Amino acid sequence: MLVQDRAAKPPKSQIRELPTNRRFTEPKNLDFTSWVSSNVSRIVILSLSIVTVASFLFLYNTTDTASLLCFQSQSTQSLQPLTRPQIKWSSIKVLPDKTSPYSTFLTEKWIVVSVTKYPTEELKGLVKIRGWQVLAVGNSMTPKDWSLKGAIFLSLDAQAELGYRVLDHLPYDSFVRKSVGYLFAIQHGAKKIYDADDRGEVIGGDLGKCFDVELVGEDAKQEPVLQYSHENPNRTVVNPYIHFGQRSVWPRGLPLENVGEINHEEYYTEVFGGKQFIQQGVSNGLPDVDSVFYFTRKTTLEGFDIRFDEHAPKVALPQGVMVPVNSFNTLYHSPAFWGLMLPVSVSSMASDVLRGYWGQRLLWELGGYVAVYPPTAHRFDRVEAYPFAEEKDLHVNVGRLIKFLLAWRSEKHSFFETILDLSFAMAEEGFWTEQDLKFTAAWLQDLITVGYQQPRLMSLELDRPRATIGHGDRKEFVPRKLPSVHLGVEETGTVSTEIGNLIRWRKNFGNVVLVMFCSGPVERTALEWRLLYGRVFKTVVILSSQKNSDLYVEEAKQDHIYKHLPKIFDRYSSAEGFLFVEDDTILNYWNLLQADKTKIWTTDKVSKSWTSVKPTGKSDWFSTQAELVKRTVSTMPAHFQVNYKEAAKNNQDTLTVCSSEVFYVPKRYVSDFMELVELVGDMDLHYKVALPMFFMSMDSPQNFDPVLGSMVYKRKSSSFNSSLSLYSAQASAVHPWSISSEQDFIKLVGQMAEGDPLLMELV
């Protein structure tokens, strides 16, 4: 939800009323002539408005669509282009706090929380942490009489009096008003800020035992920090929960296509401590998970109580590798205070995640890094609904954002200009709107106003050649396998076996590309298909009749779907094979392990899918297709012709037709497939005819792998409920199956959980 869509109205306390003696005026003369003369300007404006509306209605009702679109296009073109703010940094003055009751109060360690309800027991515990000052930031939903002994409370009125520039951009009803609290803490001497929420309990009641609070000086821990390996240049993001013993749990903000990557590190490296300016803590109980995890891993109203390995060492992220960072269990050191800004033009569930990735990329410009720490807090699951709709833009954009950030470079020579550069680029790319670009400018100016000094740029290690990691530089650590939660039950040895199965499936199909054609609404199902199959296959390429760039859905015509496949073959040239499936067919991947990945898989053994049709006349569709097949076969090289004619010798007067809902092309036949596509050229040969011709030309049907022969295959079903009755976890595939919504997907997964118990079950 964008901020401009919110009902951001100031509370009554901020609405200035007119003095009583000015509320009423003397009654005016109601003479018509006098009234007209005194309101002539209003009459003219009203008349013009009426003419304009009438003209638009006339245009709408009498012109064609093209004319109206042209009218709208011209209106769009008149909008102002995105403008990069120009700031004179030297003209910004440092201004002390002169308005709040705490104007003379200074301390170095702050805990900043957003509050919407009366103080929780967890928040009362935060106030008791010695040496740390709690700052509670209110919003329009916070009770007016909110108070807590030991905490500083910033109400909306108190915030308004501070005069920060960011106040002009903040919604009244959101936790992102914490940005005001960050500025207040910095203005009052902050050197460390613990970003927290009011339902987290610091383990042991001592942040000094959880984080590296001191990075310099006598109290600093002068020790190297374990670091993820940078050897694989294709790895851009990691799931830190694996390192801390939970391979089946993933954090909010992890791209869903990476959820299936559950193997632990083969080895780590080390980095000198002292520059872990952003320290992300792991939370026991209810860790930071997204709504997909929350809704798919439980069937009851019992709260989550997931535990992580408290003895696992902290782990750092090298440049080029990122990790999700949240806003409720994270310690920021002063060199990274600029990175506390919470975006305002994206949904609340995406704001801190985007901030985290944005901040990590900029942190590399300072030579700093993010480190993840073993359990530092316990968050209690209050069994409240996680809004999936609020996260959907996050799931769609986060993978693209990470790729963008890794490729982004700036030529600016000061750090704040570099920050502004990135915010401008992210607005251009649509990751947030111009509102956040303006908000960034206001935030940076406010930082200077409250006395913050911008850090100095350093050379970017990302552009240097990657150092070779020798055996002596490799550090081993094998994470524990702690009990987790699947299908609402605790993980036991059985579930450990199920994780082993998932690893086995991933190992078998991890270099196989799944290509799916969606005839249904991709905006409702694309993410779900990737989540389901992306755990097992190398990648999931989704095709549809309409392109959707936000969801990475490519455009392709179903009737000629085979003509689009060569592009995918070229893109994933190192893949072991390509498995194609339509969205009305379900793959039971656990029953495909025995199939030979060097052979063609097709439905030639399924009588209702692979059939022979005898054309009835020259104008018949089948006759037209048969003629195109003959023309194509006549141009084939000898080995293709021999194979095809041998396979079709018993059915010379018939046309082989295959529904082709599912098939597999191994790598060794990719070049043959592409050559046959070129032979078809521009001919209007339907895919149900072209594909069986291709398969019979490439190899004898006797050599096809029979794995798909065991699939359940029925004629098109008229209802979803009838599909439920035909599902079998023992089949290699099931057809048909109708998926048009998230609810349909949940029902499907409930059925598939019989074969893969690590999947969700909501029935």
XYZ file of N, CA, C and O in Angstrom, residues 1 18 59 66 134 166 252 261 268 271 307 314 371 409 434 453 468 561 563-564 595 617 624 647 654 686 735:
108
model
N 0.851 -1.186 0.000
C 0.000 0.000 0.000
C 0.886 1.236 0.000
O 1.765 1.391 0.822
N -10.294 28.214 14.533
C -10.389 29.667 14.437
C -10.833 30.246 15.776
O -11.592 29.608 16.513
N -16.650 13.371 -25.589
C -15.505 12.665 -26.181
C -15.562 11.189 -25.868
O -15.344 10.346 -26.730
N -9.330 4.636 -29.590
C -8.006 5.161 -29.925
C -7.903 6.645 -29.616
O -6.894 7.127 -29.111
N 15.057 3.700 26.417
C 13.969 3.333 25.515
C 13.270 4.595 25.018
O 12.929 5.488 25.805
N 11.532 15.427 7.678
C 10.891 14.158 7.305
C 9.420 14.124 7.696
O 8.645 13.324 7.161
N 11.606 -13.309 6.314
C 10.855 -12.388 5.465
C 11.845 -11.565 4.638
O 12.798 -11.014 5.163
N 16.898 -23.593 -1.332
C 18.339 -23.768 -1.137
C 18.609 -24.012 0.340
O 18.761 -23.075 1.121
N 33.539 -21.780 5.203
C 33.442 -20.334 5.383
C 34.838 -19.730 5.222
O 35.838 -20.437 5.071
N 36.783 -12.681 8.429
C 37.006 -11.264 8.198
C 37.315 -10.632 9.550
O 36.847 -11.098 10.588
N 13.138 -22.562 17.756
C 14.405 -22.263 18.438
C 15.579 -22.400 17.483
O 15.610 -23.294 16.635
N 28.489 -16.063 15.269
C 27.972 -15.013 14.383
C 28.634 -15.170 13.016
O 29.740 -15.726 12.899
N 26.474 -8.392 9.847
C 26.726 -9.679 10.497
C 25.426 -10.149 11.150
O 24.643 -9.336 11.642
N 26.264 1.234 -9.727
C 27.500 1.946 -9.380
C 27.221 3.447 -9.379
O 26.329 3.929 -10.070
N 8.781 8.498 -6.235
C 9.479 9.772 -6.054
C 9.324 10.281 -4.629
O 10.155 11.041 -4.138
N 27.605 13.379 11.293
C 28.622 13.647 10.287
C 28.674 12.487 9.304
O 28.805 11.324 9.710
N 41.512 -15.729 -4.570
C 41.363 -17.181 -4.499
C 41.374 -17.627 -3.043
O 42.207 -17.184 -2.247
N 3.868 -23.007 -28.874
C 4.728 -22.922 -27.695
C 6.129 -23.455 -27.961
O 7.119 -22.980 -27.386
N 7.971 -22.984 -30.410
C 8.822 -21.995 -31.057
C 9.497 -21.067 -30.036
O 10.465 -20.384 -30.366
N 8.976 -21.026 -28.822
C 9.571 -20.185 -27.773
C 10.651 -20.937 -26.990
O 11.509 -20.306 -26.364
N 13.159 -41.901 -13.445
C 13.214 -41.619 -14.878
C 14.640 -41.328 -15.329
O 15.446 -40.772 -14.587
N -11.174 -34.826 -44.739
C -11.329 -34.069 -45.984
C -10.280 -32.996 -46.106
O -9.553 -32.690 -45.162
N -5.338 -30.255 -42.906
C -4.399 -29.136 -43.080
C -3.124 -29.369 -42.275
O -2.010 -29.143 -42.780
N 8.695 -44.740 -37.115
C 7.736 -44.668 -36.014
C 6.301 -44.598 -36.514
O 5.372 -45.061 -35.835
N -2.774 -41.718 -40.941
C -3.307 -40.999 -39.790
C -2.343 -39.906 -39.336
O -1.168 -39.907 -39.717
N 0.348 -26.619 -35.416
C -0.088 -26.583 -34.019
C 0.834 -27.425 -33.146
O 1.351 -28.462 -33.584
N -3.704 -34.992 -14.370
C -4.359 -34.055 -15.296
C -5.827 -34.424 -15.412
O -6.153 -35.600 -15.532
